[in-house]
N, CA, C and O atoms as a Maestro MAE file, in Angstrom:
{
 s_m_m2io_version
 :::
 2.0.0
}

f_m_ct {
 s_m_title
 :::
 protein
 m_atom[284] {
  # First column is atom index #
  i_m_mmod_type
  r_m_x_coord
  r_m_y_coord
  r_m_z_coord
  i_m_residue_number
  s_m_chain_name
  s_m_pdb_residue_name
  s_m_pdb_atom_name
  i_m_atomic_number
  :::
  1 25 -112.593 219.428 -147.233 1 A "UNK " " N  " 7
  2 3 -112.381 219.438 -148.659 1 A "UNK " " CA " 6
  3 2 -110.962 218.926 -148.942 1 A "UNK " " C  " 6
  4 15 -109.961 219.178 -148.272 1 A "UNK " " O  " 8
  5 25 -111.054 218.014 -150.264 2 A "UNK " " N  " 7
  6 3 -109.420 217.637 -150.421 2 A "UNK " " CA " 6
  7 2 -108.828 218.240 -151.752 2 A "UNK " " C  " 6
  8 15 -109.404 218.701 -152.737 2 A "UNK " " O  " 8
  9 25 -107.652 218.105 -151.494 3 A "UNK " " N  " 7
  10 3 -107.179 219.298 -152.475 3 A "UNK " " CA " 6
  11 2 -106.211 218.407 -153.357 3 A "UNK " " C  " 6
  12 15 -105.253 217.894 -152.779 3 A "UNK " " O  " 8
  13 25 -106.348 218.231 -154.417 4 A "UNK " " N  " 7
  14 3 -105.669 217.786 -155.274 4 A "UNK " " CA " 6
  15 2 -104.770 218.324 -156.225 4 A "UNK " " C  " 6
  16 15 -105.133 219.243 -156.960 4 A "UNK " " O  " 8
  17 25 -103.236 217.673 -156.304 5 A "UNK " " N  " 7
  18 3 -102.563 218.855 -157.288 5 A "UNK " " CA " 6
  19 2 -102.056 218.012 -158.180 5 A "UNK " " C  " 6
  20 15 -101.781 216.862 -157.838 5 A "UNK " " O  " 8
  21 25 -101.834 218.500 -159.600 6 A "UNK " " N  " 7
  22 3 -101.018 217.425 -160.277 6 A "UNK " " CA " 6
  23 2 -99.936 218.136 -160.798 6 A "UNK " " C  " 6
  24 15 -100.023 219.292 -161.211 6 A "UNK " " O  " 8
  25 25 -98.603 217.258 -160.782 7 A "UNK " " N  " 7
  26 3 -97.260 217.746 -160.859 7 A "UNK " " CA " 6
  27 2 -96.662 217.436 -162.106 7 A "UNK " " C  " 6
  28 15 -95.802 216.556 -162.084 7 A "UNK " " O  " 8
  29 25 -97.013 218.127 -163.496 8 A "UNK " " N  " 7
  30 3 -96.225 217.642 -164.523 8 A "UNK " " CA " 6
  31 2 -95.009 217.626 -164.288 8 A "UNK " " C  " 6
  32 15 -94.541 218.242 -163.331 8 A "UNK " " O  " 8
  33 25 -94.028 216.681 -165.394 9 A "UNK " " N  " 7
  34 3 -92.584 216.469 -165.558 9 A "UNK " " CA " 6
  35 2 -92.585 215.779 -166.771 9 A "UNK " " C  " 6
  36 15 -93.457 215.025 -167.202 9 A "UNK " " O  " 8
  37 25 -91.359 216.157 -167.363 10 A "UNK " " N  " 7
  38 3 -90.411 215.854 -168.141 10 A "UNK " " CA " 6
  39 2 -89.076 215.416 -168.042 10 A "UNK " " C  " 6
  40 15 -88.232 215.082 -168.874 10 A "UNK " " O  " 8
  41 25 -89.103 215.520 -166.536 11 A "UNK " " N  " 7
  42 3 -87.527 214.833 -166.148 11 A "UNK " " CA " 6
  43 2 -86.180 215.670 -166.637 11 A "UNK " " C  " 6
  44 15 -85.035 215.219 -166.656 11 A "UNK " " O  " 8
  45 25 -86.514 216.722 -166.947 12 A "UNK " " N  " 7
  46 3 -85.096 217.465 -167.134 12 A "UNK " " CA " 6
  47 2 -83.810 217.250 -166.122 12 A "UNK " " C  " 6
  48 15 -82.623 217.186 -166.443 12 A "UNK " " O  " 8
  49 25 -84.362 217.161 -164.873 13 A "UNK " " N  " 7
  50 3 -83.766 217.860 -163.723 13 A "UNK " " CA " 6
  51 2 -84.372 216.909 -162.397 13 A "UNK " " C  " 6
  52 15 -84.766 217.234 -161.277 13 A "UNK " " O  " 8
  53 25 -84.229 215.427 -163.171 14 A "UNK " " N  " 7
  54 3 -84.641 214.519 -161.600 14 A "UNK " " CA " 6
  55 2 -85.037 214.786 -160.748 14 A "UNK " " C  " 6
  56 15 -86.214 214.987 -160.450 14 A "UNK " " O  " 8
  57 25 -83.600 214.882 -159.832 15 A "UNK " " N  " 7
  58 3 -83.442 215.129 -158.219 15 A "UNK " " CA " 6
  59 2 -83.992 216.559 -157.922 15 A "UNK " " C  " 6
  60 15 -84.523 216.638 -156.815 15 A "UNK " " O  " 8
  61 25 -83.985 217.746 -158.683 16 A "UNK " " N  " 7
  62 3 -84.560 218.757 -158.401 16 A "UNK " " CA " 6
  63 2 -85.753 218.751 -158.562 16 A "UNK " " C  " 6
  64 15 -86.384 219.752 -158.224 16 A "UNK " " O  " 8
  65 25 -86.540 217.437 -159.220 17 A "UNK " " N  " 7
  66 3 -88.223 217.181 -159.222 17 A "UNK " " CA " 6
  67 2 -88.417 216.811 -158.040 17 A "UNK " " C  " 6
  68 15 -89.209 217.266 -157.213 17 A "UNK " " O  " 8
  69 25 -87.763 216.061 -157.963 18 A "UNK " " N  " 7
  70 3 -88.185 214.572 -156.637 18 A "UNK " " CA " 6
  71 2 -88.422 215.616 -155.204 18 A "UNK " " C  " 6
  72 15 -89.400 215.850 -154.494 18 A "UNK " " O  " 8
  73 25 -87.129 216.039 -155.209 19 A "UNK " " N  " 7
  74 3 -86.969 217.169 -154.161 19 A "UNK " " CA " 6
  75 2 -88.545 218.109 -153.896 19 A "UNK " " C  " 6
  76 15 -89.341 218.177 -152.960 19 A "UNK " " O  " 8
  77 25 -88.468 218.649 -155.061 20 A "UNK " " N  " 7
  78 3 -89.596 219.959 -155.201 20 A "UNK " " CA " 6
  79 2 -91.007 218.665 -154.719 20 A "UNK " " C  " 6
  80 15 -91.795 219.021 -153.843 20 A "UNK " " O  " 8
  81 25 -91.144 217.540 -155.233 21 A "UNK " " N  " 7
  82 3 -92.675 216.922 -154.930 21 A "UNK " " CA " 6
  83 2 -92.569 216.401 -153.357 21 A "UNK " " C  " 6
  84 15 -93.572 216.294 -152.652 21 A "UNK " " O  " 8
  85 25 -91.388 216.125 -152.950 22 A "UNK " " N  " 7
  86 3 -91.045 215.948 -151.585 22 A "UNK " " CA " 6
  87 2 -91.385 216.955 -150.514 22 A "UNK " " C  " 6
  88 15 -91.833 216.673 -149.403 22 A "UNK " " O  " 8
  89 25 -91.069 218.404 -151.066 23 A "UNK " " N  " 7
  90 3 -90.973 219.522 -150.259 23 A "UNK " " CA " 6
  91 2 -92.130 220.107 -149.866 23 A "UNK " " C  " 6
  92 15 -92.296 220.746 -148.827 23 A "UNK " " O  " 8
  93 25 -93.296 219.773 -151.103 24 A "UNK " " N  " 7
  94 3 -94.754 220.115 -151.254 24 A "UNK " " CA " 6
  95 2 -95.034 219.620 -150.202 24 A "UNK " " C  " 6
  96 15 -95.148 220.232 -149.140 24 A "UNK " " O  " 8
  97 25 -95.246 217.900 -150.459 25 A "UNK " " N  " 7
  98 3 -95.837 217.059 -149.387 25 A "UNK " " CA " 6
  99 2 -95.520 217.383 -148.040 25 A "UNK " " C  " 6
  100 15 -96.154 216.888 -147.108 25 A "UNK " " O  " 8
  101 25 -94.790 218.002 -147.910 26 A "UNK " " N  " 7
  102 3 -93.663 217.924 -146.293 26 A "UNK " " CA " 6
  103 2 -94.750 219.704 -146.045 26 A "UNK " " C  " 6
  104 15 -95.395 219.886 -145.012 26 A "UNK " " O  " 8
  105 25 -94.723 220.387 -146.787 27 A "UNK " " N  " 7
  106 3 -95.357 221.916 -146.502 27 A "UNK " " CA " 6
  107 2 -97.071 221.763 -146.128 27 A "UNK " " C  " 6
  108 15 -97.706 222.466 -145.342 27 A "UNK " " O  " 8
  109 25 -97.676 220.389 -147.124 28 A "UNK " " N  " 7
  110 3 -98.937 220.295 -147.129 28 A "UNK " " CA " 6
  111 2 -99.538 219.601 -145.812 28 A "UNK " " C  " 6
  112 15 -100.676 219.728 -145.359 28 A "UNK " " O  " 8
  113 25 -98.458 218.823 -145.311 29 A "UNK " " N  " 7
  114 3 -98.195 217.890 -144.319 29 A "UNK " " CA " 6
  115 2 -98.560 218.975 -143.097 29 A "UNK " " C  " 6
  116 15 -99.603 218.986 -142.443 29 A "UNK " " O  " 8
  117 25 -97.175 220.080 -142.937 30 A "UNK " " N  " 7
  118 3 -97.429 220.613 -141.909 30 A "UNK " " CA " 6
  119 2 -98.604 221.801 -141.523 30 A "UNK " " C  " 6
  120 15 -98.826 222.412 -140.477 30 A "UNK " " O  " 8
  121 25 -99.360 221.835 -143.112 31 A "UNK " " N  " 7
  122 3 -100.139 222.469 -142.674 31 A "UNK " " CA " 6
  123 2 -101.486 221.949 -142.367 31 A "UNK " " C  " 6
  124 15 -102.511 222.613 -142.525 31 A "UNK " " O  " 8
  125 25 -101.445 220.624 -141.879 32 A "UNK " " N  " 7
  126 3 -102.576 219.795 -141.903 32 A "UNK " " CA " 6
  127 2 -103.631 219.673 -142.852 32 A "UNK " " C  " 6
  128 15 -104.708 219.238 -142.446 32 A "UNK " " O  " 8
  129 25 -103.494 219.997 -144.093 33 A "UNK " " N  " 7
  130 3 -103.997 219.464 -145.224 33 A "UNK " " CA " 6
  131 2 -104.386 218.352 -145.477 33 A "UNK " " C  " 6
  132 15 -103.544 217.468 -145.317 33 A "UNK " " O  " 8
  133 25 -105.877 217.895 -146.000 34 A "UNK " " N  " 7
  134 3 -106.469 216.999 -146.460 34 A "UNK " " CA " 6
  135 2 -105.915 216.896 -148.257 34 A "UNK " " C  " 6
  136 15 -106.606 217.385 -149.151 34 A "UNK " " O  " 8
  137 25 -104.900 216.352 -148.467 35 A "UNK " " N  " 7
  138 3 -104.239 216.687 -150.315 35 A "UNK " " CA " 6
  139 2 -103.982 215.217 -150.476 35 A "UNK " " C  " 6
  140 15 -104.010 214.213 -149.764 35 A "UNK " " O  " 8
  141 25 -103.670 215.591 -151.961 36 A "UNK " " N  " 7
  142 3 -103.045 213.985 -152.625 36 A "UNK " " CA " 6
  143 2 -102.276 215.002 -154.069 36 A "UNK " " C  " 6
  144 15 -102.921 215.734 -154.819 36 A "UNK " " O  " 8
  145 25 -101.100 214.808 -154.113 37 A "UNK " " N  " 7
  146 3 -100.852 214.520 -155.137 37 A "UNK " " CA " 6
  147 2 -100.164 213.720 -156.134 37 A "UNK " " C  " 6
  148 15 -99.353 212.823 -155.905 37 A "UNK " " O  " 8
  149 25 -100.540 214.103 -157.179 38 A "UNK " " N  " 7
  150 3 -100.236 213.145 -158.673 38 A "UNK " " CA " 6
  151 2 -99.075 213.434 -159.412 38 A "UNK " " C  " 6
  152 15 -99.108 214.553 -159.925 38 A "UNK " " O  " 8
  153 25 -98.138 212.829 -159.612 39 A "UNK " " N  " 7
  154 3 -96.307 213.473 -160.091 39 A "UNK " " CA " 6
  155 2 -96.400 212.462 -161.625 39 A "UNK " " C  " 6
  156 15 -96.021 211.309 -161.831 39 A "UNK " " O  " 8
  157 25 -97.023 213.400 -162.466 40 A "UNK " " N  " 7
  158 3 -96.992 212.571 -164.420 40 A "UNK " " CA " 6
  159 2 -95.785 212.965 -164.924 40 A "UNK " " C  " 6
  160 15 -95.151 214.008 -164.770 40 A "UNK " " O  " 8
  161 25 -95.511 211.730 -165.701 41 A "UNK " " N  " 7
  162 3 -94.769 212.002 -166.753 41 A "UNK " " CA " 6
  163 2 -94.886 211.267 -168.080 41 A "UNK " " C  " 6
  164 15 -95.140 210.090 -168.337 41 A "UNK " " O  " 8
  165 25 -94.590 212.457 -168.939 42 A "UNK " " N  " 7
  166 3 -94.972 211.475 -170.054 42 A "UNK " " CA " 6
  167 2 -94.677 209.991 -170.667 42 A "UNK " " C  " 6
  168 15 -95.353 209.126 -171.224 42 A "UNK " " O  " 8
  169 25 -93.603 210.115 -170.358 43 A "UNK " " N  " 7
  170 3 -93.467 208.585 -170.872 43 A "UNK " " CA " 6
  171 2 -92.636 207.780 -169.497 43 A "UNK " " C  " 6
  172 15 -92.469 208.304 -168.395 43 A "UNK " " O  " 8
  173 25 -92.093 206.110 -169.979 44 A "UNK " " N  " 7
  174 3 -91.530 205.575 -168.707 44 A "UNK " " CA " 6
  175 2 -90.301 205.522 -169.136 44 A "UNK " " C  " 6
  176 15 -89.806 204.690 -169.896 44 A "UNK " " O  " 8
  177 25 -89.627 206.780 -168.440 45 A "UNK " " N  " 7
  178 3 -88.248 207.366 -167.368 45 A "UNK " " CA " 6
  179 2 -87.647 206.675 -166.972 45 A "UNK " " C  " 6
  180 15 -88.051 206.526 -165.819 45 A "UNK " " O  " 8
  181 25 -86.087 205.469 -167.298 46 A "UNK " " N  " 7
  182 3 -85.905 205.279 -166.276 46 A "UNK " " CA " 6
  183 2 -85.942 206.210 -165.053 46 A "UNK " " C  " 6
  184 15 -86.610 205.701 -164.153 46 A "UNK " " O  " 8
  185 25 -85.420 207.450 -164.726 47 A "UNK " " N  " 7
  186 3 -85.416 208.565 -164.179 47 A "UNK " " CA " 6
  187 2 -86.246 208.372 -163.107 47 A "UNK " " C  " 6
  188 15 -86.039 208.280 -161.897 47 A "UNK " " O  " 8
  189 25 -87.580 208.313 -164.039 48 A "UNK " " N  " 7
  190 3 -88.955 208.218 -163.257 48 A "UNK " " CA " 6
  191 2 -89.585 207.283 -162.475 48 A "UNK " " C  " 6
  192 15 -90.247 207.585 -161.482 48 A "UNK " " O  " 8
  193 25 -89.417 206.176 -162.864 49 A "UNK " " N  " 7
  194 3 -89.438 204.611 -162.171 49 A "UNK " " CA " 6
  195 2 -88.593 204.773 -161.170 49 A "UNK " " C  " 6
  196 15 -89.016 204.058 -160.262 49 A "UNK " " O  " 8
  197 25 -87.513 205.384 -160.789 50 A "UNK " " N  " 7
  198 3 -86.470 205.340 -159.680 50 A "UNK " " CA " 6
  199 2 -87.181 206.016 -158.407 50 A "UNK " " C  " 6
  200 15 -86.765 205.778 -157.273 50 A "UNK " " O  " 8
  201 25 -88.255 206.856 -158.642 51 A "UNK " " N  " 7
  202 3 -88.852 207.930 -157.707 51 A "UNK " " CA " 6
  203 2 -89.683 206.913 -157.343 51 A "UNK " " C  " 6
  204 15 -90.470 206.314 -158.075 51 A "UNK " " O  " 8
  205 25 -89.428 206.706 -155.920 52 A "UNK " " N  " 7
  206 3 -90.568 206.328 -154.751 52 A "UNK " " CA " 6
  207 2 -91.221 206.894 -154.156 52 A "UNK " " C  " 6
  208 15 -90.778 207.335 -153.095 52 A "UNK " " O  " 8
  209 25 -92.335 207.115 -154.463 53 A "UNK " " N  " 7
  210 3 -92.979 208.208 -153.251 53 A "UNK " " CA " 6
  211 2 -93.279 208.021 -151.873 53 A "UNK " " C  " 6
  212 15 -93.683 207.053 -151.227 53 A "UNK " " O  " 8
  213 25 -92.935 209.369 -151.545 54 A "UNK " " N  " 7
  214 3 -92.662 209.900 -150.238 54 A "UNK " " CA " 6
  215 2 -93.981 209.508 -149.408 54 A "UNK " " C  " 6
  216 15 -93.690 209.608 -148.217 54 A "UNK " " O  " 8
  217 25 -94.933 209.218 -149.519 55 A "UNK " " N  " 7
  218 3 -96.180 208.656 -148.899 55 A "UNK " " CA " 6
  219 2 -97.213 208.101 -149.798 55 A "UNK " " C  " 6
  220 15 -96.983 207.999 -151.004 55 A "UNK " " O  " 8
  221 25 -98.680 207.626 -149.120 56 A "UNK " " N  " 7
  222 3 -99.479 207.546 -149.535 56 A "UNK " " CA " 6
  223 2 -100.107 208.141 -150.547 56 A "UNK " " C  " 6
  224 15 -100.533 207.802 -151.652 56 A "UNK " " O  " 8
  225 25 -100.038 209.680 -149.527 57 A "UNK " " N  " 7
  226 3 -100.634 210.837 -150.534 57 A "UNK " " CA " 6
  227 2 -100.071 211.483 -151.679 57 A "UNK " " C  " 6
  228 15 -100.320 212.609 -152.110 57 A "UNK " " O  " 8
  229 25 -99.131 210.458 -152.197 58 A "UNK " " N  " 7
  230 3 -98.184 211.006 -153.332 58 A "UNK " " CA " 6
  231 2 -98.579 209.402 -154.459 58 A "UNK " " C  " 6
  232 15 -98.597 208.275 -153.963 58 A "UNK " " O  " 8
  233 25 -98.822 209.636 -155.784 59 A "UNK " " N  " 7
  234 3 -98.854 208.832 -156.679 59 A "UNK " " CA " 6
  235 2 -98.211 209.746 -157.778 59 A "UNK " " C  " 6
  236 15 -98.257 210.909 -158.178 59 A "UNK " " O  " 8
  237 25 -97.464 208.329 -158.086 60 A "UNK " " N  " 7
  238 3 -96.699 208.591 -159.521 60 A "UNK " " CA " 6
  239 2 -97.682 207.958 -160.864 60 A "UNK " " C  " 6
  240 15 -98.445 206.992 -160.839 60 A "UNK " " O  " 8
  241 25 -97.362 208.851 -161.971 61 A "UNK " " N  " 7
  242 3 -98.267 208.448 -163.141 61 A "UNK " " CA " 6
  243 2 -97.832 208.354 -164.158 61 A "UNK " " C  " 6
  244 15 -97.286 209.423 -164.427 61 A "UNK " " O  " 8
  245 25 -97.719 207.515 -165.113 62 A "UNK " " N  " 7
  246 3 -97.093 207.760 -166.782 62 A "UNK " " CA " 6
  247 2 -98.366 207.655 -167.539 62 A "UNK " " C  " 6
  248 15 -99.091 206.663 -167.621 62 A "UNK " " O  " 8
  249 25 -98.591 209.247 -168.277 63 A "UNK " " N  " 7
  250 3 -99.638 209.560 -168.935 63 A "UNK " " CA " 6
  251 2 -99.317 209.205 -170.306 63 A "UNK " " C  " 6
  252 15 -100.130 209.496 -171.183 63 A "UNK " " O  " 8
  253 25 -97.889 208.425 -170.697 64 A "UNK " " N  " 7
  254 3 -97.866 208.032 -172.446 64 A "UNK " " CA " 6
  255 2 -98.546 208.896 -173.688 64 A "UNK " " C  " 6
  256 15 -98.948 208.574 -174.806 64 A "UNK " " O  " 8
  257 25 -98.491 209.943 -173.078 65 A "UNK " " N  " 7
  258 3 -99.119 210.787 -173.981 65 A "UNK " " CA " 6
  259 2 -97.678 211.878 -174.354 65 A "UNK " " C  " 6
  260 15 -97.580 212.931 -173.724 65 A "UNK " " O  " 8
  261 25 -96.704 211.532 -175.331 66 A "UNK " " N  " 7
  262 3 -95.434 212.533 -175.440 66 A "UNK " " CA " 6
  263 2 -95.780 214.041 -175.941 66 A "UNK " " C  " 6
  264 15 -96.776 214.135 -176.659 66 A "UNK " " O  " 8
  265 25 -95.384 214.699 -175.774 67 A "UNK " " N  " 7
  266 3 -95.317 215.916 -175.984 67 A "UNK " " CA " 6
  267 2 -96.698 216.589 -174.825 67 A "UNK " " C  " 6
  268 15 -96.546 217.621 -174.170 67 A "UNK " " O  " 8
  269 25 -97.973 215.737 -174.796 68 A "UNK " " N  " 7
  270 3 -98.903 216.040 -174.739 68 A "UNK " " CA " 6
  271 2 -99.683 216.025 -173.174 68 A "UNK " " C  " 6
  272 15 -100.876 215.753 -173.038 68 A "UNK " " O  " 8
  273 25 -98.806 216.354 -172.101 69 A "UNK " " N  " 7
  274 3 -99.035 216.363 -170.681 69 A "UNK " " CA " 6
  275 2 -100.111 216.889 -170.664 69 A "UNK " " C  " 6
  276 15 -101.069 216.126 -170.546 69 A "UNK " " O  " 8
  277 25 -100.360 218.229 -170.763 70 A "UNK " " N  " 7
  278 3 -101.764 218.959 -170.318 70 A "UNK " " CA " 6
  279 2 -102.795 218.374 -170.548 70 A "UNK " " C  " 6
  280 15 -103.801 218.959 -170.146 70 A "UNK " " O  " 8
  281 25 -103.001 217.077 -171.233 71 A "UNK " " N  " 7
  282 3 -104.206 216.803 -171.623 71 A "UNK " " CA " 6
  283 2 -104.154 216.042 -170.328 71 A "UNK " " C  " 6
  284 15 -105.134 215.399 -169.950 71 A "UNK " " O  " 8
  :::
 }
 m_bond[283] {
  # First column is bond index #
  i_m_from
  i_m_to
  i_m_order
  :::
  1 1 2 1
  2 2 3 1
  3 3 4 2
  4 3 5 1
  5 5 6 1
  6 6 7 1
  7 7 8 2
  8 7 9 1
  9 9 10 1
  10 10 11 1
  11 11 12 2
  12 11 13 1
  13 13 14 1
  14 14 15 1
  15 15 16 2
  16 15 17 1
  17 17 18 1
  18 18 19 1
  19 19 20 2
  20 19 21 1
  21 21 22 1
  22 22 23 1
  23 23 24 2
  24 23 25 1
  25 25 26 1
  26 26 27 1
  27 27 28 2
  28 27 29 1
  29 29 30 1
  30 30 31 1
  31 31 32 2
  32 31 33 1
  33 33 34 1
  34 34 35 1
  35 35 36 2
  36 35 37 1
  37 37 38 1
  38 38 39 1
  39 39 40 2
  40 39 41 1
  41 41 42 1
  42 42 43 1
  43 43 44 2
  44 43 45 1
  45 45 46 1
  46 46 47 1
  47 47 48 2
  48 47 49 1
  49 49 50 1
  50 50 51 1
  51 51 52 2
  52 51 53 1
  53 53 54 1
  54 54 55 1
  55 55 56 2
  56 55 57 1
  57 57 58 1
  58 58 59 1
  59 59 60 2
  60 59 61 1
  61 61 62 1
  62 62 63 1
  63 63 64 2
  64 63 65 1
  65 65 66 1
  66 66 67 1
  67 67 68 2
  68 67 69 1
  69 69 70 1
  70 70 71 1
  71 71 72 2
  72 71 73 1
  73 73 74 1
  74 74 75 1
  75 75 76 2
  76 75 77 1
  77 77 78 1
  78 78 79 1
  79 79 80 2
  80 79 81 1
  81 81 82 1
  82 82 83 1
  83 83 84 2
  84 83 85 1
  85 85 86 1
  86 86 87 1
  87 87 88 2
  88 87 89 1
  89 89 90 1
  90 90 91 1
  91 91 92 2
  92 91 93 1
  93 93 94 1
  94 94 95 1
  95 95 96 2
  96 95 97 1
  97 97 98 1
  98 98 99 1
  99 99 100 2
  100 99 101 1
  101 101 102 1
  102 102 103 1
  103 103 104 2
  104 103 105 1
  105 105 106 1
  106 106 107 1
  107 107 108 2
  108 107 109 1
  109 109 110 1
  110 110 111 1
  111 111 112 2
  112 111 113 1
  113 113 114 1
  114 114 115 1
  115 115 116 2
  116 115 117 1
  117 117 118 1
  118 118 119 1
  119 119 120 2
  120 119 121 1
  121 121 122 1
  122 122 123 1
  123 123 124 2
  124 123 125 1
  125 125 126 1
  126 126 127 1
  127 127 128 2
  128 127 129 1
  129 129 130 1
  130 130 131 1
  131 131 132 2
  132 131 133 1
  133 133 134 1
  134 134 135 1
  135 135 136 2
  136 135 137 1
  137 137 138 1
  138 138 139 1
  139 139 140 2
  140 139 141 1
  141 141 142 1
  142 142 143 1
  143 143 144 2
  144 143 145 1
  145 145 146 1
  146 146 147 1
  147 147 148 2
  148 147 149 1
  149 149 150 1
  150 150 151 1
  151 151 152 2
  152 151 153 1
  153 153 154 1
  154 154 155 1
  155 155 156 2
  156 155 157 1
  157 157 158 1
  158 158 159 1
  159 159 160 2
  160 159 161 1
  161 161 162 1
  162 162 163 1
  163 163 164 2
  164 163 165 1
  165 165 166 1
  166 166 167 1
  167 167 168 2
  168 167 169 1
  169 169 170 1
  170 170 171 1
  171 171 172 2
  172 171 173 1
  173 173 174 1
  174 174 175 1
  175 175 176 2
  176 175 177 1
  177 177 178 1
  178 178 179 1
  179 179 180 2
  180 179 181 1
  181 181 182 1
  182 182 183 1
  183 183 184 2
  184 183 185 1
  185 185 186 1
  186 186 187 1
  187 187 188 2
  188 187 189 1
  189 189 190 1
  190 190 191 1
  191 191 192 2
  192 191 193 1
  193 193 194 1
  194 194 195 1
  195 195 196 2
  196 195 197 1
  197 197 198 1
  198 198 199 1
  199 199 200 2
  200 199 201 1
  201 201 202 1
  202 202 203 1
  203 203 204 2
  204 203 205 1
  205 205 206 1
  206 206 207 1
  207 207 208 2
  208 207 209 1
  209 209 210 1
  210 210 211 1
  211 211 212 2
  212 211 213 1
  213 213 214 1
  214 214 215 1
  215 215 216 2
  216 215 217 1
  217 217 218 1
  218 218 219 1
  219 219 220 2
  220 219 221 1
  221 221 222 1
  222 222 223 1
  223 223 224 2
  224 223 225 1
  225 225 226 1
  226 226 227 1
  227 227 228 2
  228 227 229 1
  229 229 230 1
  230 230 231 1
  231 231 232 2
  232 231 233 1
  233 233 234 1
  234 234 235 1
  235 235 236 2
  236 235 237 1
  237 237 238 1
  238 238 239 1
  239 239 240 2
  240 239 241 1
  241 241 242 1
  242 242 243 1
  243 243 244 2
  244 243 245 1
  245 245 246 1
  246 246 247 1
  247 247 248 2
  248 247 249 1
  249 249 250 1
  250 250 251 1
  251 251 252 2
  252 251 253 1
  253 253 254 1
  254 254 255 1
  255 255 256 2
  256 255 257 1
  257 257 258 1
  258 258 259 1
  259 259 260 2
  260 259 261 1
  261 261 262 1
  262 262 263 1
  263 263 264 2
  264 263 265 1
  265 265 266 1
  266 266 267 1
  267 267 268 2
  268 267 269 1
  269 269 270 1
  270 270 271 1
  271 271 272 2
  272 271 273 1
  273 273 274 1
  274 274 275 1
  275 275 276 2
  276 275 277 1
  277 277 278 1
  278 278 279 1
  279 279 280 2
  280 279 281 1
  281 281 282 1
  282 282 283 1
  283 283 284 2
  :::
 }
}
């Protein structure tokens, strides 16, 4: 089974995002997990465009939806 997570943001706090979606992957990693996750933000960040993800199993998303992530 694969486990999918999705990581809202707003970019308050960059490097303490990037970090935290880094740290996941690295925990999900060692626990041999079948995962992917998805790191949204609402709009395009420079902030956010700067984040490369850390693997495959990591995609970045701009949901253009402001205020309105949960949807």
């Amino acid at each position: 089974m694969k486990i999918h997570i999705v990581i809202p943001t707003i970019m308050t706090q960059p490097d303490n995002e990037f970090q935290i979606v880094n740290y996941l992957h690295d925990q999900l990693e060692n626990l041999n997990l079948d995962f992917h996750l998805y790191f949204v933000c609402n709009t395009d960040m420079e902030e956010f465009k700067q984040y490369t993800p850390i693997s495959s199993k990591v995609t970045k998303h701009i949901s253009n939806l402001q205020f309105s992530i949960s949807r």
